[in-house]
mmCIF file of the C-alpha atoms, coordinates in Angstrom:
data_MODEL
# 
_entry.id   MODEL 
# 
loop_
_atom_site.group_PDB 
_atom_site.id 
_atom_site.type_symbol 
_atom_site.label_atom_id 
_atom_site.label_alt_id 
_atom_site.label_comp_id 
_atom_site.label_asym_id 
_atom_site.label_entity_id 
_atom_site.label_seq_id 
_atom_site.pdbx_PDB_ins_code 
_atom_site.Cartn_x 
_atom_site.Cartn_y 
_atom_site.Cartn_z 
_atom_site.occupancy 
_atom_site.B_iso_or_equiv 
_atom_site.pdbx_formal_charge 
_atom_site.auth_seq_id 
_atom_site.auth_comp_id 
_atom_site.auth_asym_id 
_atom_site.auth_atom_id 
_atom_site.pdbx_PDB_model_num 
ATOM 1  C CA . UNK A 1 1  ? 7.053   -11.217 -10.526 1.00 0.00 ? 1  UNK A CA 1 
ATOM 2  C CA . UNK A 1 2  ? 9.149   -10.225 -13.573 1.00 0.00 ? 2  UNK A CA 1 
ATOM 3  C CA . UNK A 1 3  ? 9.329   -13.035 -16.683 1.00 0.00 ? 3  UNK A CA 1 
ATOM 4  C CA . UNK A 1 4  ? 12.615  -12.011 -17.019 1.00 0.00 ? 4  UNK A CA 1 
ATOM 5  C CA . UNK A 1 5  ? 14.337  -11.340 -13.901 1.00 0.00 ? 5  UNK A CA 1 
ATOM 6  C CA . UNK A 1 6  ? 13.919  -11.348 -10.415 1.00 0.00 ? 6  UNK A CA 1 
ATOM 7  C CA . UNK A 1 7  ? 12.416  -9.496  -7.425  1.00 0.00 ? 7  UNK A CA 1 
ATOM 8  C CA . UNK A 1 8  ? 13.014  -8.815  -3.771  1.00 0.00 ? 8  UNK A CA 1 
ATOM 9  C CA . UNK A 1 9  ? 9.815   -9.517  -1.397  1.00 0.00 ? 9  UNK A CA 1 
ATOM 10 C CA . UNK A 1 10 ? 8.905   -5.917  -0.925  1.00 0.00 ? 10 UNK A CA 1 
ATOM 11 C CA . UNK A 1 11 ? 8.933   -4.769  -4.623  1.00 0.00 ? 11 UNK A CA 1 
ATOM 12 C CA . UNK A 1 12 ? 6.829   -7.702  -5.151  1.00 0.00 ? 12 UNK A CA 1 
ATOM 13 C CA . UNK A 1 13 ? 3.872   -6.730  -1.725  1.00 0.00 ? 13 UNK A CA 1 
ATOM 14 C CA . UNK A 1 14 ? 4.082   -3.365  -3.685  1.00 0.00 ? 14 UNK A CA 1 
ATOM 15 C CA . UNK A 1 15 ? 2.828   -4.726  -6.788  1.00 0.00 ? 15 UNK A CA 1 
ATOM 16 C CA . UNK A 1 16 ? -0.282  -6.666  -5.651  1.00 0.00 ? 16 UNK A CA 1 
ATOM 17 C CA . UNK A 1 17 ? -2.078  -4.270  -3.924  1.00 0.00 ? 17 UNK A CA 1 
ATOM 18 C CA . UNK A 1 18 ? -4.275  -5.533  -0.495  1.00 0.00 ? 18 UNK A CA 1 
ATOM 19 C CA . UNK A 1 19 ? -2.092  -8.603  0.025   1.00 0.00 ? 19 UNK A CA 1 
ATOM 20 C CA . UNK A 1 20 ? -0.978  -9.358  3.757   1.00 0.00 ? 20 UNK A CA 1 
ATOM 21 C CA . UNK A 1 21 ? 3.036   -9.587  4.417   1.00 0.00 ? 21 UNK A CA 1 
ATOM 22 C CA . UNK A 1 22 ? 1.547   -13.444 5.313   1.00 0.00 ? 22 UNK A CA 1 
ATOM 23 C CA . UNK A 1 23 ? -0.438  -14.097 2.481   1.00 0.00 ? 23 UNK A CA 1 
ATOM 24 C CA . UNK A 1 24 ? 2.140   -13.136 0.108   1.00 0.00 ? 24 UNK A CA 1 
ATOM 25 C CA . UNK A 1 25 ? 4.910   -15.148 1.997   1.00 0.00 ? 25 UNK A CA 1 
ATOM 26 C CA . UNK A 1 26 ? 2.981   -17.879 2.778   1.00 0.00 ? 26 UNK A CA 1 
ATOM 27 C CA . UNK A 1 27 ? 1.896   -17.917 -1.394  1.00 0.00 ? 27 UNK A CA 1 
ATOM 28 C CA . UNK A 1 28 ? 5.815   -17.589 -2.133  1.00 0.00 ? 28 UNK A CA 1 
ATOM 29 C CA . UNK A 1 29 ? 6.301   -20.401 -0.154  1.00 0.00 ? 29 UNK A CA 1 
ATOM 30 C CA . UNK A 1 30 ? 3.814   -22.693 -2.105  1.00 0.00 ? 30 UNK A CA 1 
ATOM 31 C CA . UNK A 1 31 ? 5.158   -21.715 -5.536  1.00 0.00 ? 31 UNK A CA 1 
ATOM 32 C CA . UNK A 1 32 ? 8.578   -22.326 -4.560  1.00 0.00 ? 32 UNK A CA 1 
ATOM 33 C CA . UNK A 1 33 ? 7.543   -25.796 -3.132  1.00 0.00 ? 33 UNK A CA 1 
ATOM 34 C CA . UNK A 1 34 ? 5.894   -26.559 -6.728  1.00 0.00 ? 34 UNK A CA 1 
ATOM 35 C CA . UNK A 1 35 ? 8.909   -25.301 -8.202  1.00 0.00 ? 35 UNK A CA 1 
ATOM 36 C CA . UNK A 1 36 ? 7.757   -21.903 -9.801  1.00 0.00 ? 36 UNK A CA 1 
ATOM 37 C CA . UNK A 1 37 ? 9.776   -19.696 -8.125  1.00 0.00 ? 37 UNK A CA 1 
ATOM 38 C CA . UNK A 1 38 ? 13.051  -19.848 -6.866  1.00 0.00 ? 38 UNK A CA 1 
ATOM 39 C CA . UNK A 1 39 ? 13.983  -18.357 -3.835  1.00 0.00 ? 39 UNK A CA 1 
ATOM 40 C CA . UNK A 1 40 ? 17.404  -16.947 -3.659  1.00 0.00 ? 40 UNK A CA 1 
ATOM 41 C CA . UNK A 1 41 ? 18.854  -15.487 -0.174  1.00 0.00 ? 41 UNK A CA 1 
ATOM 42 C CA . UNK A 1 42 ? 22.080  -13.289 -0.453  1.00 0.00 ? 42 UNK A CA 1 
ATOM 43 C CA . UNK A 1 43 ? 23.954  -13.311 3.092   1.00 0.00 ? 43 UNK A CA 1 
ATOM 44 C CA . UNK A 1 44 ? 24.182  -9.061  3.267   1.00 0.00 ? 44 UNK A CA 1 
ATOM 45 C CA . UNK A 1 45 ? 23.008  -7.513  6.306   1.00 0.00 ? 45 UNK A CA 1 
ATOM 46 C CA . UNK A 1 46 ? 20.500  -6.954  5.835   1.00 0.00 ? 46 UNK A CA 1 
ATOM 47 C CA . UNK A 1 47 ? 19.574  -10.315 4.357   1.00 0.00 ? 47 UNK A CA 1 
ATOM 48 C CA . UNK A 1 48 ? 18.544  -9.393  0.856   1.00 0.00 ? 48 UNK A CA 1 
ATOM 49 C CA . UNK A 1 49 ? 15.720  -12.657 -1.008  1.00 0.00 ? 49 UNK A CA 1 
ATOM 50 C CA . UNK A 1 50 ? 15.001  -12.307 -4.443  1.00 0.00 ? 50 UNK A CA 1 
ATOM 51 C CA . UNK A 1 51 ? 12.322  -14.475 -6.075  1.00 0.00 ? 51 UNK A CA 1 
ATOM 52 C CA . UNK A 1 52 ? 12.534  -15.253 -9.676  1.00 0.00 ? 52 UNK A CA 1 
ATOM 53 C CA . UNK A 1 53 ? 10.142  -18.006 -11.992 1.00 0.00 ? 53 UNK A CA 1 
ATOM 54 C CA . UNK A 1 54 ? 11.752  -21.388 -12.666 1.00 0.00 ? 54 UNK A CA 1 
ATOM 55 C CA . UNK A 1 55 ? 11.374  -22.669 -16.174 1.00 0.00 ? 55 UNK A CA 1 
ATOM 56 C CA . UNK A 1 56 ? 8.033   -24.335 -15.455 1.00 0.00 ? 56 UNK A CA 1 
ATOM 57 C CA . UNK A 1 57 ? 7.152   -21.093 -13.701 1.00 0.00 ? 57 UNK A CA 1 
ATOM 58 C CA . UNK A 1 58 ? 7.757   -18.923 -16.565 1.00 0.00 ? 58 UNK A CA 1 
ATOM 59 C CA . UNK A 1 59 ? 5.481   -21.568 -18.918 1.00 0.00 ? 59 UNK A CA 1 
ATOM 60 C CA . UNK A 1 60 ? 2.368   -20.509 -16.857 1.00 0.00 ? 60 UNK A CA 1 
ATOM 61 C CA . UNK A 1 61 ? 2.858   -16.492 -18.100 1.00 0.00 ? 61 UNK A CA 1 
ATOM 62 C CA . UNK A 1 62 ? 1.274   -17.134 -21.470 1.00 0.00 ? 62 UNK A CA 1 
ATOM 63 C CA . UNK A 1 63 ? -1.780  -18.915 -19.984 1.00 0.00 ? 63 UNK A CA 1 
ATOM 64 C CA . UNK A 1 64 ? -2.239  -16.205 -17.283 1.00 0.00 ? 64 UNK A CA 1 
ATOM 65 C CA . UNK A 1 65 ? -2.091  -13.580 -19.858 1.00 0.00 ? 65 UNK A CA 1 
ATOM 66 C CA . UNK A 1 66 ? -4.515  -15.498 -22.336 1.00 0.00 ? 66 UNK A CA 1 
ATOM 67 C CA . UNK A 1 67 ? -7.113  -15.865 -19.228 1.00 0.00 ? 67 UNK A CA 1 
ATOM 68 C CA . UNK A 1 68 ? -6.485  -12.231 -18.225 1.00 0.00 ? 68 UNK A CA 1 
ATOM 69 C CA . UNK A 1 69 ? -7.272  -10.803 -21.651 1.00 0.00 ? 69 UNK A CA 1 
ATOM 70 C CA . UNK A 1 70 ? -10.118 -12.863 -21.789 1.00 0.00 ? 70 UNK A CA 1 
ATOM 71 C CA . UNK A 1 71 ? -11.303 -11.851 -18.204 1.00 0.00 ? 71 UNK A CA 1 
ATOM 72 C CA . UNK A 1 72 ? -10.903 -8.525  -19.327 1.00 0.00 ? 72 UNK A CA 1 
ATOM 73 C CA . UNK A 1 73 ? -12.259 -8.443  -22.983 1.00 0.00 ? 73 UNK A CA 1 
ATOM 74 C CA . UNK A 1 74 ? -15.929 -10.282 -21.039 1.00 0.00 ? 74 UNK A CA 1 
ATOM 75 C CA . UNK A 1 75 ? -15.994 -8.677  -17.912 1.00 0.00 ? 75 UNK A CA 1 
ATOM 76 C CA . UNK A 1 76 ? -18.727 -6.346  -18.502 1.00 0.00 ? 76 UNK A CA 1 
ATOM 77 C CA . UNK A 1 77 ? -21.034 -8.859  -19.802 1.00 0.00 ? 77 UNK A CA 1 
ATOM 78 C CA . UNK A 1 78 ? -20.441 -11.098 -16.764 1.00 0.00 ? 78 UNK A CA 1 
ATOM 79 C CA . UNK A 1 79 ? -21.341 -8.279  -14.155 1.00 0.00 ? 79 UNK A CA 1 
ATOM 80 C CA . UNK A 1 80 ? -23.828 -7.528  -16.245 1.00 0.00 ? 80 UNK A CA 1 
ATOM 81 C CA . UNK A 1 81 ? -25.496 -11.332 -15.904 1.00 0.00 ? 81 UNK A CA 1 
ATOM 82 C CA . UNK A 1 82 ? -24.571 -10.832 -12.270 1.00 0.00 ? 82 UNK A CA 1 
ATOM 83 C CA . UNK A 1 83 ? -26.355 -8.553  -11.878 1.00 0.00 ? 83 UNK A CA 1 
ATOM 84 C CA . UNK A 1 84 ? -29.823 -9.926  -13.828 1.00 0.00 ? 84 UNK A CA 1 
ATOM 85 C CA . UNK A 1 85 ? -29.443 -13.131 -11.454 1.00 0.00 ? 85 UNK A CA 1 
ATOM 86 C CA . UNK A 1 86 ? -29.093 -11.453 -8.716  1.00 0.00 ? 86 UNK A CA 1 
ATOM 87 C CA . UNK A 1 87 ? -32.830 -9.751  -9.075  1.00 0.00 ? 87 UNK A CA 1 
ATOM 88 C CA . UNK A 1 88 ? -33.959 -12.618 -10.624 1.00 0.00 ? 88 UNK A CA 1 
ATOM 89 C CA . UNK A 1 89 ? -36.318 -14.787 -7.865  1.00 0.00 ? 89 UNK A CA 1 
# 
């Protein structure tokens, strides 16, 4: 989902690869019940929806881009303890 703009549903499955047309409705559906996204429906035929993050929504991308960078940045040394523990008996 774009910080700055919106999306349509399909743009959005194509980002986030293996997700399920139900998964990533069903998650839309959450987010727009907690108020981070907002659903807009335009009455075209066909019906065109376009998600875009509220306010509050758009609050969260700093976090999730602090936790990704650190995700990234210790990655290897948490497969790498994986891995120890996991032939460890």
């Amino acid at each position: 989902m774009s910080e700055t703009g919106s999306i349509r549903f399909n743009q959005l499955g194509k980002l986030i690869p293996d997700i399920s047309t139900k998964v990533l409705s069903n998650t839309l559906r959450t987010l727009e019940a907690d108020d981070l996204v907002k659903r807009t429906v335009f009455p075209e035929v066909p019906i065109r929806v376009e998600y875009e993050l509220t306010e509050i929504g758009k609050s969260l991308v700093p976090i999730i881009v602090s936790l990704t960078e650190w995700a990234q940045k210790n990655m290897k040394s948490i497969m790498m303890h994986r891995k120890k523990s996991a032939t460890v008996p």
